[in-house]
PDB file of C-alpha atoms in Angstrom:
ATOM      1  CA  MET A   1     112.742 233.816 -56.541  1.00  0.00           C
ATOM      2  CA  LYS A   2     114.452 235.560 -59.345  1.00  0.00           C
ATOM      3  CA  GLN A   3     117.267 238.075 -58.822  1.00  0.00           C
ATOM      4  CA  TYR A   4     115.858 241.004 -56.863  1.00  0.00           C
ATOM      5  CA  GLU A   5     116.909 244.522 -57.586  1.00  0.00           C
ATOM      6  CA  ARG A   6     115.465 247.367 -55.595  1.00  0.00           C
ATOM      7  CA  LEU A   7     113.750 250.011 -57.806  1.00  0.00           C
ATOM      8  CA  THR A   8     112.737 252.522 -55.120  1.00  0.00           C
ATOM      9  CA  LYS A   9     114.116 253.989 -51.866  1.00  0.00           C
ATOM     10  CA  ARG A  10     112.876 256.217 -49.115  1.00  0.00           C
ATOM     11  CA  ASN A  11     114.494 259.597 -48.539  1.00  0.00           C
ATOM     12  CA  ALA A  12     115.148 261.173 -45.175  1.00  0.00           C
ATOM     13  CA  ASN A  13     111.530 262.580 -45.215  1.00  0.00           C
ATOM     14  CA  GLY A  14     110.123 259.082 -45.870  1.00  0.00           C
ATOM     15  CA  GLU A  15     109.119 259.907 -49.423  1.00  0.00           C
ATOM     16  CA  VAL A  16     109.606 257.256 -52.114  1.00  0.00           C
ATOM     17  CA  GLU A  17     112.067 257.959 -54.873  1.00  0.00           C
ATOM     18  CA  THR A  18     113.214 255.822 -57.782  1.00  0.00           C
ATOM     19  CA  VAL A  19     116.691 254.354 -57.530  1.00  0.00           C
ATOM     20  CA  LYS A  20     117.300 254.330 -61.239  1.00  0.00           C
ATOM     21  CA  ARG A  21     117.893 257.654 -62.931  1.00  0.00           C
ATOM     22  CA  PRO A  22     118.335 258.502 -66.654  1.00  0.00           C
ATOM     23  CA  LYS A  23     122.088 258.559 -67.636  1.00  0.00           C
ATOM     24  CA  SER A  24     121.670 260.624 -70.751  1.00  0.00           C
ATOM     25  CA  SER A  25     121.641 264.374 -70.975  1.00  0.00           C
ATOM     26  CA  TYR A  26     119.664 264.495 -74.314  1.00  0.00           C
ATOM     27  CA  ILE A  27     116.029 265.246 -73.714  1.00  0.00           C
ATOM     28  CA  GLN A  28     114.691 262.589 -76.035  1.00  0.00           C
ATOM     29  CA  GLU A  29     116.944 259.934 -74.482  1.00  0.00           C
ATOM     30  CA  VAL A  30     115.993 261.005 -71.034  1.00  0.00           C
ATOM     31  CA  TYR A  31     112.273 260.525 -71.802  1.00  0.00           C
ATOM     32  CA  GLU A  32     112.872 257.059 -73.197  1.00  0.00           C
ATOM     33  CA  GLU A  33     114.964 256.035 -70.199  1.00  0.00           C
ATOM     34  CA  TRP A  34     112.185 257.337 -67.860  1.00  0.00           C
ATOM     35  CA  ASP A  35     109.601 255.316 -69.893  1.00  0.00           C
ATOM     36  CA  GLU A  36     111.766 252.188 -69.332  1.00  0.00           C
ATOM     37  CA  ILE A  37     112.099 252.850 -65.579  1.00  0.00           C
ATOM     38  CA  ASN A  38     108.311 253.384 -65.197  1.00  0.00           C
ATOM     39  CA  ARG A  39     107.719 250.123 -67.156  1.00  0.00           C
ATOM     40  CA  GLU A  40     109.946 248.341 -64.669  1.00  0.00           C
ATOM     41  CA  LEU A  41     108.204 249.864 -61.716  1.00  0.00           C
ATOM     42  CA  LYS A  42     104.761 249.040 -63.080  1.00  0.00           C
ATOM     43  CA  LEU A  43     105.820 245.343 -63.734  1.00  0.00           C
ATOM     44  CA  ARG A  44     107.221 245.005 -60.185  1.00  0.00           C
ATOM     45  CA  LEU A  45     104.083 246.432 -58.721  1.00  0.00           C
ATOM     46  CA  ALA A  46     101.898 244.229 -60.868  1.00  0.00           C
ATOM     47  CA  GLU A  47     103.958 241.151 -59.722  1.00  0.00           C
ATOM     48  CA  LEU A  48     103.560 241.989 -56.038  1.00  0.00           C
ATOM     49  CA  GLU A  49      99.760 242.669 -56.412  1.00  0.00           C
ATOM     50  CA  ASP A  50      99.356 239.491 -58.335  1.00  0.00           C
ATOM     51  CA  LYS A  51     100.964 237.537 -55.443  1.00  0.00           C
ATOM     52  CA  ILE A  52      98.848 239.358 -52.863  1.00  0.00           C
ATOM     53  CA  GLU A  53      95.680 238.529 -54.724  1.00  0.00           C
ATOM     54  CA  ALA A  54      96.712 234.913 -55.219  1.00  0.00           C
ATOM     55  CA  GLY A  55      97.620 234.571 -51.545  1.00  0.00           C
ATOM     56  CA  THR A  56     101.129 233.584 -52.360  1.00  0.00           C
ATOM     57  CA  LEU A  57     103.012 236.549 -50.825  1.00  0.00           C
ATOM     58  CA  VAL A  58     104.211 235.633 -47.371  1.00  0.00           C
ATOM     59  CA  GLU A  59     104.959 238.302 -44.818  1.00  0.00           C
ATOM     60  CA  LEU A  60     107.162 236.907 -42.097  1.00  0.00           C
ATOM     61  CA  PRO A  61     107.139 238.196 -38.515  1.00  0.00           C
ATOM     62  CA  CYS A  62     110.937 237.834 -38.364  1.00  0.00           C
ATOM     63  CA  LYS A  63     114.153 237.662 -40.278  1.00  0.00           C
ATOM     64  CA  ILE A  64     117.504 235.849 -39.941  1.00  0.00           C
ATOM     65  CA  GLY A  65     119.320 237.383 -36.947  1.00  0.00           C
ATOM     66  CA  ASP A  66     116.196 238.519 -35.083  1.00  0.00           C
ATOM     67  CA  VAL A  67     115.793 237.679 -31.429  1.00  0.00           C
ATOM     68  CA  ALA A  68     113.138 235.254 -30.497  1.00  0.00           C
ATOM     69  CA  TYR A  69     111.860 233.704 -27.187  1.00  0.00           C
ATOM     70  CA  THR A  70     110.323 230.261 -26.512  1.00  0.00           C
ATOM     71  CA  ARG A  71     108.322 229.204 -23.609  1.00  0.00           C
ATOM     72  CA  TYR A  72     109.425 225.789 -22.414  1.00  0.00           C
ATOM     73  CA  ASP A  73     109.000 223.963 -19.129  1.00  0.00           C
ATOM     74  CA  GLY A  74     107.940 227.103 -17.162  1.00  0.00           C
ATOM     75  CA  CYS A  75     110.898 229.218 -18.505  1.00  0.00           C
ATOM     76  CA  ILE A  76     111.458 231.826 -21.233  1.00  0.00           C
ATOM     77  CA  ASN A  77     114.491 231.152 -23.348  1.00  0.00           C
ATOM     78  CA  LYS A  78     116.160 233.708 -25.642  1.00  0.00           C
ATOM     79  CA  TRP A  79     117.298 232.639 -29.083  1.00  0.00           C
ATOM     80  CA  GLU A  80     118.445 234.011 -32.487  1.00  0.00           C
ATOM     81  CA  VAL A  81     116.673 233.168 -35.666  1.00  0.00           C
ATOM     82  CA  SER A  82     119.149 231.288 -37.858  1.00  0.00           C
ATOM     83  CA  GLU A  83     117.031 229.715 -40.580  1.00  0.00           C
ATOM     84  CA  ILE A  84     113.547 229.867 -41.993  1.00  0.00           C
ATOM     85  CA  ASP A  85     112.062 226.929 -43.931  1.00  0.00           C
ATOM     86  CA  ILE A  86     108.732 227.189 -45.701  1.00  0.00           C
ATOM     87  CA  PHE A  87     106.668 223.981 -45.932  1.00  0.00           C
ATOM     88  CA  ASP A  88     103.275 223.339 -47.430  1.00  0.00           C
ATOM     89  CA  PHE A  89     101.667 223.085 -43.938  1.00  0.00           C
ATOM     90  CA  ASP A  90     103.645 225.628 -41.945  1.00  0.00           C
ATOM     91  CA  ILE A  91     106.793 227.765 -41.689  1.00  0.00           C
ATOM     92  CA  LEU A  92     109.600 226.398 -39.464  1.00  0.00           C
ATOM     93  CA  VAL A  93     112.011 228.701 -37.670  1.00  0.00           C
ATOM     94  CA  LYS A  94     115.313 227.333 -36.566  1.00  0.00           C
ATOM     95  CA  LEU A  95     116.585 229.036 -33.435  1.00  0.00           C
ATOM     96  CA  GLU A  96     120.101 229.092 -32.029  1.00  0.00           C
ATOM     97  CA  HIS A  97     121.735 230.262 -28.837  1.00  0.00           C
ATOM     98  CA  ASN A  98     124.192 232.880 -29.851  1.00  0.00           C
ATOM     99  CA  GLY A  99     127.684 231.427 -29.706  1.00  0.00           C
ATOM    100  CA  THR A 100     126.742 228.024 -28.459  1.00  0.00           C
ATOM    101  CA  LEU A 101     125.862 224.780 -30.101  1.00  0.00           C
ATOM    102  CA  GLY A 102     122.299 224.733 -28.631  1.00  0.00           C
ATOM    103  CA  TRP A 103     119.355 225.093 -30.966  1.00  0.00           C
ATOM    104  CA  THR A 104     115.721 224.363 -31.323  1.00  0.00           C
ATOM    105  CA  THR A 105     112.882 224.810 -33.876  1.00  0.00           C
ATOM    106  CA  ALA A 106     109.382 226.248 -33.706  1.00  0.00           C
ATOM    107  CA  TYR A 107     106.564 226.681 -36.192  1.00  0.00           C
ATOM    108  CA  LEU A 108     105.120 230.082 -36.877  1.00  0.00           C
ATOM    109  CA  SER A 109     101.791 228.655 -35.996  1.00  0.00           C
ATOM    110  CA  GLU A 110     103.136 228.643 -32.416  1.00  0.00           C
ATOM    111  CA  VAL A 111     103.533 232.403 -32.239  1.00  0.00           C
ATOM    112  CA  GLY A 112     101.747 233.694 -29.246  1.00  0.00           C
ATOM    113  CA  ASP A 113     101.807 230.295 -27.426  1.00  0.00           C
ATOM    114  CA  ARG A 114     105.326 228.859 -27.464  1.00  0.00           C
ATOM    115  CA  LEU A 115     107.147 231.221 -29.851  1.00  0.00           C
ATOM    116  CA  PHE A 116     107.461 234.999 -29.379  1.00  0.00           C
ATOM    117  CA  PHE A 117     109.400 237.934 -30.897  1.00  0.00           C
ATOM    118  CA  ASN A 118     108.864 240.146 -27.830  1.00  0.00           C
ATOM    119  CA  LYS A 119     110.062 239.232 -24.377  1.00  0.00           C
ATOM    120  CA  ALA A 120     107.176 240.995 -22.661  1.00  0.00           C
ATOM    121  CA  GLU A 121     104.621 238.912 -24.685  1.00  0.00           C
ATOM    122  CA  ALA A 122     106.487 235.750 -23.759  1.00  0.00           C
ATOM    123  CA  LYS A 123     106.390 236.600 -20.006  1.00  0.00           C
ATOM    124  CA  LYS A 124     102.739 237.493 -20.197  1.00  0.00           C
ATOM    125  CA  ARG A 125     101.857 234.164 -21.767  1.00  0.00           C
ATOM    126  CA  LEU A 126     103.943 232.258 -19.226  1.00  0.00           C
ATOM    127  CA  GLU A 127     102.118 234.023 -16.369  1.00  0.00           C
ATOM    128  CA  GLU A 128      98.693 233.184 -18.007  1.00  0.00           C
ATOM    129  CA  ILE A 129      99.669 229.517 -18.267  1.00  0.00           C
ATOM    130  CA  LYS A 130     100.893 229.446 -14.578  1.00  0.00           C
ATOM    131  CA  ARG A 131      97.543 230.974 -13.457  1.00  0.00           C
ATOM    132  CA  LEU A 132      95.591 228.381 -15.537  1.00  0.00           C
ATOM    133  CA  GLU A 133      97.625 225.571 -13.997  1.00  0.00           C
ATOM    134  CA  GLU A 134      97.023 226.931 -10.452  1.00  0.00           C
ATOM    135  CA  ILE A 135      93.228 227.072 -11.116  1.00  0.00           C
ATOM    136  CA  LYS A 136      93.303 223.645 -12.625  1.00  0.00           C
ATOM    137  CA  ASN A 137      95.328 222.197  -9.648  1.00  0.00           C
ATOM    138  CA  GLY A 138      93.032 224.052  -7.221  1.00  0.00           C
ATOM    139  CA  ASN A 139      89.917 222.553  -8.872  1.00  0.00           C
ATOM    140  CA  ASN A 140      91.483 219.127  -8.755  1.00  0.00           C
ATOM    141  CA  ASP A 141      92.239 219.484  -4.978  1.00  0.00           C
ATOM    142  CA  ARG A 142      88.646 220.500  -4.289  1.00  0.00           C
ATOM    143  CA  LEU A 143      87.268 217.565  -6.282  1.00  0.00           C
ATOM    144  CA  SER A 144      89.420 214.998  -4.461  1.00  0.00           C
ATOM    145  CA  LYS A 145      88.027 216.074  -1.017  1.00  0.00           C
TER     146      LYS A 145
END
């Protein structure tokens, strides 16, 4: 991705403002500088819209440093996102225990089953799986009698 420079910002009221301002105090030069700023804004917006329409703009559910949870072997483990790798077939998230040498990976396709970005959702899924296993084991016990 080419060098990214933010062109807008949100003020305290949440309204969008342009970051760049004309530097000149002469009216004609101010108009020319605003024209250039508006051209940049339009080009950036067009670039994003082109990517959205082409299906090439990826919106990730996490960023480096976010907390993530994995479900493994009947437990919920807390991790920190340390790396994100994009492949043709999926997006791989490398997770590390903060301050230790332990790490694991998970694919974004596993969100909601093995990978979570909310502890409550992870616990809820673990309970669902435990209930399904109890039902399965209960059915197996009845079949064997």
